[in-house]
N, C-alpha and C. Protein backbone atom coordinates (compact mmCIF):
# COMPACT_ATOMS: atom_id res chain seq x y z
N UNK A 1 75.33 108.14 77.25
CA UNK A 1 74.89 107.68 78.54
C UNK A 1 74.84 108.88 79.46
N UNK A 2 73.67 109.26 79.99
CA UNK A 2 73.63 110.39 81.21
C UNK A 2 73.33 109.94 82.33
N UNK A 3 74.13 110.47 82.72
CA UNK A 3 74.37 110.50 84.42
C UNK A 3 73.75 111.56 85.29
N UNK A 4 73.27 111.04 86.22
CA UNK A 4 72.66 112.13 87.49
C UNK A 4 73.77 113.20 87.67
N UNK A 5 73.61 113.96 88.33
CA UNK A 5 74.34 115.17 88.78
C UNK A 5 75.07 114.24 90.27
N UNK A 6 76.37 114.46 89.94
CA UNK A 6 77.30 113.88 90.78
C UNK A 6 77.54 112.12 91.25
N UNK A 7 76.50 111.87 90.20
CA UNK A 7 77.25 110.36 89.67
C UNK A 7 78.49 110.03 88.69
N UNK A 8 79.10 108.86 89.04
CA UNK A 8 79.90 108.46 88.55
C UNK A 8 80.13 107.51 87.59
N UNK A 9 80.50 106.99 86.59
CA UNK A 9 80.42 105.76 85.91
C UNK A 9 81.63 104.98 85.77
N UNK A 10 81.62 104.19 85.70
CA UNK A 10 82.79 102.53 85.66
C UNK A 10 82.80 102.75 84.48
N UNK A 11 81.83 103.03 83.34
CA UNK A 11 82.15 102.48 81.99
C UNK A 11 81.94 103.54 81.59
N UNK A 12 82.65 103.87 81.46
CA UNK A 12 83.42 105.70 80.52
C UNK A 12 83.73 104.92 78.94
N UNK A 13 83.52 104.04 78.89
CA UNK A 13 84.11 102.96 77.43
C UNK A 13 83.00 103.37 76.48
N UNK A 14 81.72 103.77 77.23
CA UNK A 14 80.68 103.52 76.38
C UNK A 14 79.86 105.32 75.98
N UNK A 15 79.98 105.47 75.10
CA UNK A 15 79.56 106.65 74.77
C UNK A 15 78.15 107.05 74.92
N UNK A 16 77.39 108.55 74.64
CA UNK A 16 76.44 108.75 74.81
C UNK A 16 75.58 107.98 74.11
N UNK A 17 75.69 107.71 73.09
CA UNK A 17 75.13 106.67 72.03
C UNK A 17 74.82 105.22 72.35
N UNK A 18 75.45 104.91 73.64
CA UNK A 18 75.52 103.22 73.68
C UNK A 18 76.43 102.68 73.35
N UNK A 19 77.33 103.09 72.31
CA UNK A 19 78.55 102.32 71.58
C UNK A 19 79.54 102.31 72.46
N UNK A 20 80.14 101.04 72.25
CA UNK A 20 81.05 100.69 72.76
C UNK A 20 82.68 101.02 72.43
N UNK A 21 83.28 101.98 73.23
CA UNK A 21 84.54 102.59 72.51
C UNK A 21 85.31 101.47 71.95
N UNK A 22 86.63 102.59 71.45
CA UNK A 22 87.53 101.81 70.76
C UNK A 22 88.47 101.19 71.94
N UNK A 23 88.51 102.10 72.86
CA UNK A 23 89.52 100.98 74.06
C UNK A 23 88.81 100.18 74.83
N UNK A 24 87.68 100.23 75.13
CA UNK A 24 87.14 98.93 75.47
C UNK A 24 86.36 97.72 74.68
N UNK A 25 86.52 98.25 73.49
CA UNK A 25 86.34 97.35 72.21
C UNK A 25 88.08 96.59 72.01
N UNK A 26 89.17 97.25 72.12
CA UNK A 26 90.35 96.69 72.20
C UNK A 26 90.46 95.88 73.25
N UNK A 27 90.35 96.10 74.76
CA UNK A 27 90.78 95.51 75.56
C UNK A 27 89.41 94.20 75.88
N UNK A 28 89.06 93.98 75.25
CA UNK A 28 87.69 92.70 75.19
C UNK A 28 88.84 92.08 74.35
N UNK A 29 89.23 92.71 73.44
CA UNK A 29 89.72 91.67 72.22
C UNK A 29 91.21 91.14 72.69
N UNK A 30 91.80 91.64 73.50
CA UNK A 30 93.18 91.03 74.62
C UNK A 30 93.15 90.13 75.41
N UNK A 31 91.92 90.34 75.58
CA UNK A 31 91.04 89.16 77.15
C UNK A 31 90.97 88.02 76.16
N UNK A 32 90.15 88.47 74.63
CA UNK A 32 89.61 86.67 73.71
C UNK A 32 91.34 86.06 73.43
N UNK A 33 92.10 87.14 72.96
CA UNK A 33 93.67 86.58 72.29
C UNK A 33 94.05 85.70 73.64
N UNK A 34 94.43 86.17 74.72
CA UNK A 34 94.55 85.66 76.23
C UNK A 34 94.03 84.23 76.70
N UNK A 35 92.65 84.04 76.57
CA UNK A 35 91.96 83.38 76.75
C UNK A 35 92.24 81.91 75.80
N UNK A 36 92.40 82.62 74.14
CA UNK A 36 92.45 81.26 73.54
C UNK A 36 94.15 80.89 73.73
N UNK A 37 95.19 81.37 73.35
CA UNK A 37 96.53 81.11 73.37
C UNK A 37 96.23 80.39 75.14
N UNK A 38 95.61 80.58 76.16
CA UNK A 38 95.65 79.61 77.56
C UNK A 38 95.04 78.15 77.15
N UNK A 39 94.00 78.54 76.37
CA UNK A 39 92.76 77.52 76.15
C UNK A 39 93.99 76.43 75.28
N UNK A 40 94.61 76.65 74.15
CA UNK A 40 95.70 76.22 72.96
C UNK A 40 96.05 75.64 73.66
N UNK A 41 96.99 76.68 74.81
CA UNK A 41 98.38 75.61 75.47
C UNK A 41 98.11 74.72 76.68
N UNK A 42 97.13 74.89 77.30
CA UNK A 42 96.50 73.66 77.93
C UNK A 42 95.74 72.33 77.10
N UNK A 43 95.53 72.47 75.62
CA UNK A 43 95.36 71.37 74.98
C UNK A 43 96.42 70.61 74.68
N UNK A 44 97.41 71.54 74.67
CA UNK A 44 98.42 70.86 74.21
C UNK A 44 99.53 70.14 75.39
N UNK A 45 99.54 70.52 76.43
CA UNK A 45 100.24 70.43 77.78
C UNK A 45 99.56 69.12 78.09
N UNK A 46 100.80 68.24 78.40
CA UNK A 46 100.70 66.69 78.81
C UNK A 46 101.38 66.76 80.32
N UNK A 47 101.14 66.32 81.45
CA UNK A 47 102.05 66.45 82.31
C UNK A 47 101.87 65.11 82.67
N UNK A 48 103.51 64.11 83.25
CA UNK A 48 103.69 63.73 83.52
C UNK A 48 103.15 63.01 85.31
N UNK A 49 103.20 63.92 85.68
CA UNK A 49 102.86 63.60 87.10
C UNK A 49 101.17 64.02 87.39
N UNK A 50 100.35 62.53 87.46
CA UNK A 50 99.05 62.72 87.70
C UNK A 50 98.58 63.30 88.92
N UNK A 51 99.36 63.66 89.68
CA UNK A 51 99.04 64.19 91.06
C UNK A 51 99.32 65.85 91.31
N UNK A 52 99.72 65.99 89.85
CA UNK A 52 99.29 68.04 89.37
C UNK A 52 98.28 68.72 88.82
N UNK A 53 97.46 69.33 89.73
CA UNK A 53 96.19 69.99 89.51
C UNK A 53 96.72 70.96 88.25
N UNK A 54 95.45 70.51 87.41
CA UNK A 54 95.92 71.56 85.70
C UNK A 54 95.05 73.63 86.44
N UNK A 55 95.36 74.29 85.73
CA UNK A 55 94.68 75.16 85.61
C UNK A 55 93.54 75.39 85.06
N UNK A 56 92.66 75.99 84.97
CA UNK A 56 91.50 76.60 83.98
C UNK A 56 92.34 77.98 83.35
N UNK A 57 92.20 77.62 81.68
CA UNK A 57 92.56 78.57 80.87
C UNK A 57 91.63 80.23 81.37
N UNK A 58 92.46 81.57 81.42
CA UNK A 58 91.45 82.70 81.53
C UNK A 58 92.23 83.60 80.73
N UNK A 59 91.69 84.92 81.09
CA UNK A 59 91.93 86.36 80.34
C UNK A 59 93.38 86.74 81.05
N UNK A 60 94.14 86.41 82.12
CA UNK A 60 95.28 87.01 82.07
C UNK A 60 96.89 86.62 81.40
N UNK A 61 97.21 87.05 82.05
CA UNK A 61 99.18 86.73 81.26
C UNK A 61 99.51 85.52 81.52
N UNK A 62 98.73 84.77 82.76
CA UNK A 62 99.84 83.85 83.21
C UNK A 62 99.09 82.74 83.65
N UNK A 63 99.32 81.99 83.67
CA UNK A 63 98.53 80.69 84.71
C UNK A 63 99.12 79.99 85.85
N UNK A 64 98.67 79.40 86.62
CA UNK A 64 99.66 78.73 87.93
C UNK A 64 99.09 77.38 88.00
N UNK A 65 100.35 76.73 88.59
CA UNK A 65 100.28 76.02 88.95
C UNK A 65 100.30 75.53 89.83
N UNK A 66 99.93 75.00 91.00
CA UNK A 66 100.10 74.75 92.61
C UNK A 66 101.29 74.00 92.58
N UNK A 67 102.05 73.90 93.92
CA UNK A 67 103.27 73.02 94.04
C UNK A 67 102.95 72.39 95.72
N UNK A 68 103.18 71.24 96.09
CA UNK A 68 102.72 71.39 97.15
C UNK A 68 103.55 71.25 98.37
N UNK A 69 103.20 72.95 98.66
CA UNK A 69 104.03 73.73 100.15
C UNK A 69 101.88 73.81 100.70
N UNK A 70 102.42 73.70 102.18
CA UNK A 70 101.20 74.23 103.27
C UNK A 70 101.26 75.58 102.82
N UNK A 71 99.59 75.82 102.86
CA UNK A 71 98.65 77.18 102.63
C UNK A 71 98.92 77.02 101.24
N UNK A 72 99.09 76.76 100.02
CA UNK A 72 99.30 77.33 98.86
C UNK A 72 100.28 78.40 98.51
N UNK A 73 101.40 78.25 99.18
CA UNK A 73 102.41 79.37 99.43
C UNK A 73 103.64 79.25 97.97
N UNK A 74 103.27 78.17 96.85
CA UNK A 74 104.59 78.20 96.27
C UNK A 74 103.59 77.60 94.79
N UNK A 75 104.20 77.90 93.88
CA UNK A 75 103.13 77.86 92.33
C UNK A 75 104.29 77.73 91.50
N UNK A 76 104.31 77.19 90.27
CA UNK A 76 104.68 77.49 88.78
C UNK A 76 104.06 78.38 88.28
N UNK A 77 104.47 79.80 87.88
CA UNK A 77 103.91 80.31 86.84
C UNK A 77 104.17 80.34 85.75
N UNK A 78 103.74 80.15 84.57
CA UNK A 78 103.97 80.31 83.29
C UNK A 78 103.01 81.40 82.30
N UNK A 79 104.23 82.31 81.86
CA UNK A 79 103.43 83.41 81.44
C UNK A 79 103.64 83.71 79.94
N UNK A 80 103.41 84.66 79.51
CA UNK A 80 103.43 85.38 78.29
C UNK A 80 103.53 86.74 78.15
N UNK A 81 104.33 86.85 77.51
CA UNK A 81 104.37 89.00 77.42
C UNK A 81 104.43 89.04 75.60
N UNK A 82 103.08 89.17 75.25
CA UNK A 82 103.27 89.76 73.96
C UNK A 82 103.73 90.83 73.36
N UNK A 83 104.42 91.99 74.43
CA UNK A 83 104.60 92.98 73.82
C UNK A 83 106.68 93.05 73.59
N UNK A 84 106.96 91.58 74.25
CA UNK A 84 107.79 91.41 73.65
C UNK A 84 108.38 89.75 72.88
N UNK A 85 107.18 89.05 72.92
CA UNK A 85 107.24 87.87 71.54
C UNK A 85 107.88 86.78 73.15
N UNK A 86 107.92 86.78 74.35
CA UNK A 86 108.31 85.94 75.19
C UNK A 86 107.45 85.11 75.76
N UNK A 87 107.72 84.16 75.86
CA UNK A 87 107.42 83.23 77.04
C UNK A 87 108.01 82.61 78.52
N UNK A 88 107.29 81.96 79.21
CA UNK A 88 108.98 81.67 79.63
C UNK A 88 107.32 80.94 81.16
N UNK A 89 108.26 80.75 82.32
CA UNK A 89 108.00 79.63 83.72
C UNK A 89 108.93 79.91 84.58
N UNK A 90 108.30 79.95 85.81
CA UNK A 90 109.48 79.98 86.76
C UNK A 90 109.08 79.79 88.25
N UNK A 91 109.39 79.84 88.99
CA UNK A 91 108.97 79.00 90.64
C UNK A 91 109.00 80.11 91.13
N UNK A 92 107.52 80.52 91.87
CA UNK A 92 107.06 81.28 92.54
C UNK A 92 106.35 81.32 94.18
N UNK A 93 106.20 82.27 94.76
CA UNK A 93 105.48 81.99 96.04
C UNK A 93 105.28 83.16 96.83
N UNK A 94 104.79 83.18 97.89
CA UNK A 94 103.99 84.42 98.70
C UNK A 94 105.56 84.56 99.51
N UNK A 95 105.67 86.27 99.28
CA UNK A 95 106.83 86.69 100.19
C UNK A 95 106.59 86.80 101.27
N UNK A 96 108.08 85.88 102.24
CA UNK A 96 107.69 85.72 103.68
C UNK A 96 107.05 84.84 103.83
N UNK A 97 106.73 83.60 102.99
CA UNK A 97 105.93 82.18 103.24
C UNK A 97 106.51 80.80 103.34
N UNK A 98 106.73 79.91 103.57
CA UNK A 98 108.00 78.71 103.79
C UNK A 98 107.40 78.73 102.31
N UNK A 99 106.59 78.73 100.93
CA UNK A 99 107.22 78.91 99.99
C UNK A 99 108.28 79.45 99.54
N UNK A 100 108.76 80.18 100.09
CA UNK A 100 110.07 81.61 99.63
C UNK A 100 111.25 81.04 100.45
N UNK A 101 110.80 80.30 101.57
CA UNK A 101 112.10 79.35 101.82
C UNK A 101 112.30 77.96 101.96
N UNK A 102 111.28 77.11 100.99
CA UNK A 102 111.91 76.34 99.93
C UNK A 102 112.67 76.81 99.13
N UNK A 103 111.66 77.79 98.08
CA UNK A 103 112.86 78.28 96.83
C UNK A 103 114.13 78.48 97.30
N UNK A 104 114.66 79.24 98.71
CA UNK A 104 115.76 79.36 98.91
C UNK A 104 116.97 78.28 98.89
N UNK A 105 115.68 77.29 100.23
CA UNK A 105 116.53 76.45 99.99
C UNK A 105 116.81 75.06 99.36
N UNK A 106 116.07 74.95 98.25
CA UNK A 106 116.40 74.33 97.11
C UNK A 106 117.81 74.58 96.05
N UNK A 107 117.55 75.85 96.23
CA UNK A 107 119.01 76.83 95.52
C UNK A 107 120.12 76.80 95.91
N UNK A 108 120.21 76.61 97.40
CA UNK A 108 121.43 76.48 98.06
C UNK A 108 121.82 75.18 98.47
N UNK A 109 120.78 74.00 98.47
CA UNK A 109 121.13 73.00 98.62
C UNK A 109 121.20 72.14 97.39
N UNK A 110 120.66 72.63 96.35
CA UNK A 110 120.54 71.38 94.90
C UNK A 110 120.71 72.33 94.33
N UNK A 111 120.87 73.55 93.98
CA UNK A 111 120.98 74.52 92.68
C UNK A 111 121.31 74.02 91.33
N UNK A 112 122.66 73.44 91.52
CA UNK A 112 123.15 73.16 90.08
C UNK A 112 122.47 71.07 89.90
N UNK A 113 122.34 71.02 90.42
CA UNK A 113 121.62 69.36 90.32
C UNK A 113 119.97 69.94 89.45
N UNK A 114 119.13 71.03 90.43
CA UNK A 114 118.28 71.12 89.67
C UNK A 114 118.50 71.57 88.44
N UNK A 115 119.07 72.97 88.15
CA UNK A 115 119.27 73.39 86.95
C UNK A 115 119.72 72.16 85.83
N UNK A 116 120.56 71.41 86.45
CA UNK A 116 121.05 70.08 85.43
C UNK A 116 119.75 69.42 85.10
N UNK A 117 118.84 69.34 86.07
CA UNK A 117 117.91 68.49 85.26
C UNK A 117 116.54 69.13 85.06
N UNK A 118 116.50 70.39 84.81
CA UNK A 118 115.42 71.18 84.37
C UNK A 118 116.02 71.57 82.58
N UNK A 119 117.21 71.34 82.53
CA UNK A 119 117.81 71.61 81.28
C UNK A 119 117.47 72.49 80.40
N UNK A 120 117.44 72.35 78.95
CA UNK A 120 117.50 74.01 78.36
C UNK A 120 118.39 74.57 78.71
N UNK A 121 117.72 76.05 78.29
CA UNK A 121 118.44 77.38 79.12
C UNK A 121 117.42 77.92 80.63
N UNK A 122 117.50 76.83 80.88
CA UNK A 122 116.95 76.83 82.68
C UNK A 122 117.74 77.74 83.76
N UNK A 123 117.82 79.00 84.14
CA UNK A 123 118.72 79.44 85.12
C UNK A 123 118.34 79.85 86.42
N UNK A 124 118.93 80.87 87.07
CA UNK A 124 118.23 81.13 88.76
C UNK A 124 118.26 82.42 88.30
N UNK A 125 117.32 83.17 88.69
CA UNK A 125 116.88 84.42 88.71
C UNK A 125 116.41 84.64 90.00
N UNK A 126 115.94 86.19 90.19
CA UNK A 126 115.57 86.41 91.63
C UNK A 126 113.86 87.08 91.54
N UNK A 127 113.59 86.72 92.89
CA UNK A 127 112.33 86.94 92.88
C UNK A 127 112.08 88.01 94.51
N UNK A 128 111.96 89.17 94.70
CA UNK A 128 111.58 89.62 95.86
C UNK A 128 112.69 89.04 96.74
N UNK A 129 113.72 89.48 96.26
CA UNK A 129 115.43 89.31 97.09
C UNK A 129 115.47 87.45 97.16
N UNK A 130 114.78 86.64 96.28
CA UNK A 130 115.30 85.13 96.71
C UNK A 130 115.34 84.46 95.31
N UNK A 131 116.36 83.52 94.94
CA UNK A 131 116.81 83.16 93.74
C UNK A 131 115.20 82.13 93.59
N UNK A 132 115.09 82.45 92.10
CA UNK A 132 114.22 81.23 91.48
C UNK A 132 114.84 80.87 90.85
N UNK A 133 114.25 78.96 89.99
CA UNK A 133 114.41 78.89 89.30
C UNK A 133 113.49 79.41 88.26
N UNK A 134 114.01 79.54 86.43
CA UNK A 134 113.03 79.77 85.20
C UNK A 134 113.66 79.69 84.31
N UNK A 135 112.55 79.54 83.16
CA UNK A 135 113.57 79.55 81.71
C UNK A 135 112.45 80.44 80.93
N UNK A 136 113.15 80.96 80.11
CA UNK A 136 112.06 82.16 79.05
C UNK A 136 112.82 81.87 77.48
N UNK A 137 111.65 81.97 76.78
CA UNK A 137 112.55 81.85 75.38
C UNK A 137 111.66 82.83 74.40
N UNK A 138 112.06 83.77 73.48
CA UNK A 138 111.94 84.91 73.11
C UNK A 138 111.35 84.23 71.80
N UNK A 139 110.30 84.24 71.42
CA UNK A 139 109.48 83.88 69.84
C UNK A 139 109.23 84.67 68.34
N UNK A 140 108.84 85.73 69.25
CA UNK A 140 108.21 87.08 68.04
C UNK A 140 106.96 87.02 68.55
N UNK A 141 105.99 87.49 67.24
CA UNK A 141 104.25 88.03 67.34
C UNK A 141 103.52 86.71 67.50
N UNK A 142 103.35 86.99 69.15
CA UNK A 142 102.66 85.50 69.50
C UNK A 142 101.08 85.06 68.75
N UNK A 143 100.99 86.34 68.16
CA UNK A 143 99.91 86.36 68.04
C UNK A 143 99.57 85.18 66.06
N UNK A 144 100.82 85.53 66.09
CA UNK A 144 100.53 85.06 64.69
C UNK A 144 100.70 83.28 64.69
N UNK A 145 99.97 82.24 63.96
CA UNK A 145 99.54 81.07 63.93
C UNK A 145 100.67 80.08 64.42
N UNK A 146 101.90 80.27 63.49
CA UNK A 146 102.72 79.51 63.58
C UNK A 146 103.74 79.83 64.73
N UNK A 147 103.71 81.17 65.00
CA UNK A 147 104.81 81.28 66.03
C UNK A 147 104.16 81.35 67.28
N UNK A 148 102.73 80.95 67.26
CA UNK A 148 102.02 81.03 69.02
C UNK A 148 101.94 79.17 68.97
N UNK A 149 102.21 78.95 68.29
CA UNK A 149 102.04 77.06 68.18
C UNK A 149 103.40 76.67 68.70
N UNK A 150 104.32 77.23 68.05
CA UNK A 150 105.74 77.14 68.79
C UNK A 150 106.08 77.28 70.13
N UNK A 151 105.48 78.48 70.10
CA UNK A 151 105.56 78.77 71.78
C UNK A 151 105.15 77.88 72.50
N UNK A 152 103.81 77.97 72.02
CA UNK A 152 102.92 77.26 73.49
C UNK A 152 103.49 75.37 73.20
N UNK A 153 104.09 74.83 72.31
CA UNK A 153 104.45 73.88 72.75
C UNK A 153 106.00 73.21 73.30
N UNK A 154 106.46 74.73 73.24
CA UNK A 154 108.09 75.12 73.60
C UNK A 154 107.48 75.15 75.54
N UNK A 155 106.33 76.09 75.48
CA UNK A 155 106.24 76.03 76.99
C UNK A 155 105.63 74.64 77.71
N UNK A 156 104.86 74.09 76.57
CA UNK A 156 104.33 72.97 77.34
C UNK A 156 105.18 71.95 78.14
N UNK A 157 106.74 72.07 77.09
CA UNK A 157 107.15 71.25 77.44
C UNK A 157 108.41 71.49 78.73
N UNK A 158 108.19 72.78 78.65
CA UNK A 158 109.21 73.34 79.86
C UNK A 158 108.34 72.96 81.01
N UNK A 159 107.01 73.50 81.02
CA UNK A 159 106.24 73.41 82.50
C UNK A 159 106.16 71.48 82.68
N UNK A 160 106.06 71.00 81.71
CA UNK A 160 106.17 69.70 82.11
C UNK A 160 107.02 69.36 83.01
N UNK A 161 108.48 69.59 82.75
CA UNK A 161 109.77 69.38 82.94
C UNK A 161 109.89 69.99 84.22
N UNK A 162 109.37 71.31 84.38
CA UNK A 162 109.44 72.20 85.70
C UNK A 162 108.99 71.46 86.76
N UNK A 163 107.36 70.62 86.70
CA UNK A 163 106.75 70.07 87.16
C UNK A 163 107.57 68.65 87.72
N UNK A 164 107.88 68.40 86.80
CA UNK A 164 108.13 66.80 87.09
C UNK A 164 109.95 67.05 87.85
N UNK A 165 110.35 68.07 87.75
CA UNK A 165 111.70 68.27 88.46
C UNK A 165 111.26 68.94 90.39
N UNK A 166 111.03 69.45 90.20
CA UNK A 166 110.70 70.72 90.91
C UNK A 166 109.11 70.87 92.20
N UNK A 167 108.40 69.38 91.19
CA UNK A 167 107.38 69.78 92.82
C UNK A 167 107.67 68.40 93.62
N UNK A 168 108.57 67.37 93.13
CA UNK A 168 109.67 66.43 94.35
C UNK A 168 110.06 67.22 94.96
N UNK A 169 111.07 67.76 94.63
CA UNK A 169 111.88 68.53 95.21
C UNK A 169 111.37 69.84 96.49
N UNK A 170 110.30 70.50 96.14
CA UNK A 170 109.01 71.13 96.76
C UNK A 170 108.58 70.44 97.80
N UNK A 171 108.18 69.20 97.27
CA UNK A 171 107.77 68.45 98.94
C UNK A 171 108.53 68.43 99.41
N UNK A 172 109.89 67.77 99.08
CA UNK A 172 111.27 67.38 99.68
C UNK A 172 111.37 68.17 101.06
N UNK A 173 111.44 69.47 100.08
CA UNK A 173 112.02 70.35 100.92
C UNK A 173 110.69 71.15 101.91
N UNK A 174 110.37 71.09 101.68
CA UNK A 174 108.66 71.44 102.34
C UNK A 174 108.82 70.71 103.84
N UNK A 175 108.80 69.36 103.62
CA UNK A 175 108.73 67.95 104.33
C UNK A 175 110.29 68.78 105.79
N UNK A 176 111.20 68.67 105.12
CA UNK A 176 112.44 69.63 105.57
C UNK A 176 112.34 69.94 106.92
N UNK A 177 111.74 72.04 106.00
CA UNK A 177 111.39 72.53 106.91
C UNK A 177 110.54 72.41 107.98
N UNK A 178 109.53 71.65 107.64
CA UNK A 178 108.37 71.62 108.87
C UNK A 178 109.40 70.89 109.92
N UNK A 179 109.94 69.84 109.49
CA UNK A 179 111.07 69.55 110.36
C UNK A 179 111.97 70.18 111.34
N UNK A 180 112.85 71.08 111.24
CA UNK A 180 113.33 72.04 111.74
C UNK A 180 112.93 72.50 112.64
């Protein structure tokens, strides 16, 4: 590919030839793995509460879920890190948003009630100095048939659970603060 004198190109991927390199021939093929393991675990994901907008499966790590705080300030995410065989979900939101103080104060007012009924190995972790809840569970090579089937229906059934615990509780406390 030639370039004018003091142009620039975006796609350095692609050689003089037209061909398409090996790292952007790799990273197409991260986006399809990405794409179907979302596409999988949204076939397989049942949620309980008809009043939770699903996601559209895409190319990144994670998907969200809305929870409903004003502005869109508070989500489920549920992600994936293949480079270490994990999965895992956990309650998220824009720092500095009455999302970030629900999470707070859900934690300080129900902590161990929620954790009791998010069950598993459900714990509080922190997020940008404020406790979440999440649970993560460690698989191996997601990539391989049987242990990405595991996963994704190990997670289906956590985000269910997350869902059906956690966006009551979201309004609850949502409802709360505007109060205050």
């Amino acid at each position: 590919m030639v370039l004018e004198d003091g142009a620039d190109s975006d796609d350095d991927d692609i050689d003089d030839q037209g061909v398409i390199s090996a790292r952007r021939a790799s990273r197409a093929a991260g986006q399809e793995e990405r794409t179907r393991f979302w596409t999988e675990f949204l076939e397989k994901l049942t949620l309980d509460d008809p009043e939770q907008p699903r996601p559209k499966a895409g190319s990144r790590g994670s998907l969200t879920f809305t929870l409903p705080v004003p502005g869109y300030n508070s989500w489920l995410t549920a992600w994936r890190m293949p480079s270490s065989g994990e999965v895992g979900v956990f309650l998220s939101f824009r720092a500095g948003s009455v999302g970030q103080r629900v999470a707070q104060s859900l934690v300080d007012s129900s902590g161990d009630r929620i954790l009791a009924e998010l069950g598993g190995t459900a714990s509080i972790g922190d997020k940008d100095g404020t406790p979440v809840f999440r649970d993560r569970r460690f698989f191996g090579d997601l990539t391989n048939p049987e242990v990405g089937s595991a996963a994704r229906a190990w997670l289906a059934e956590r985000v269910n659970r997350f869902v059906n615990v956690l966006r009551p509780a979201v309004r609850s406390a949502a409802a709360d603060l505007e109060e205050e």
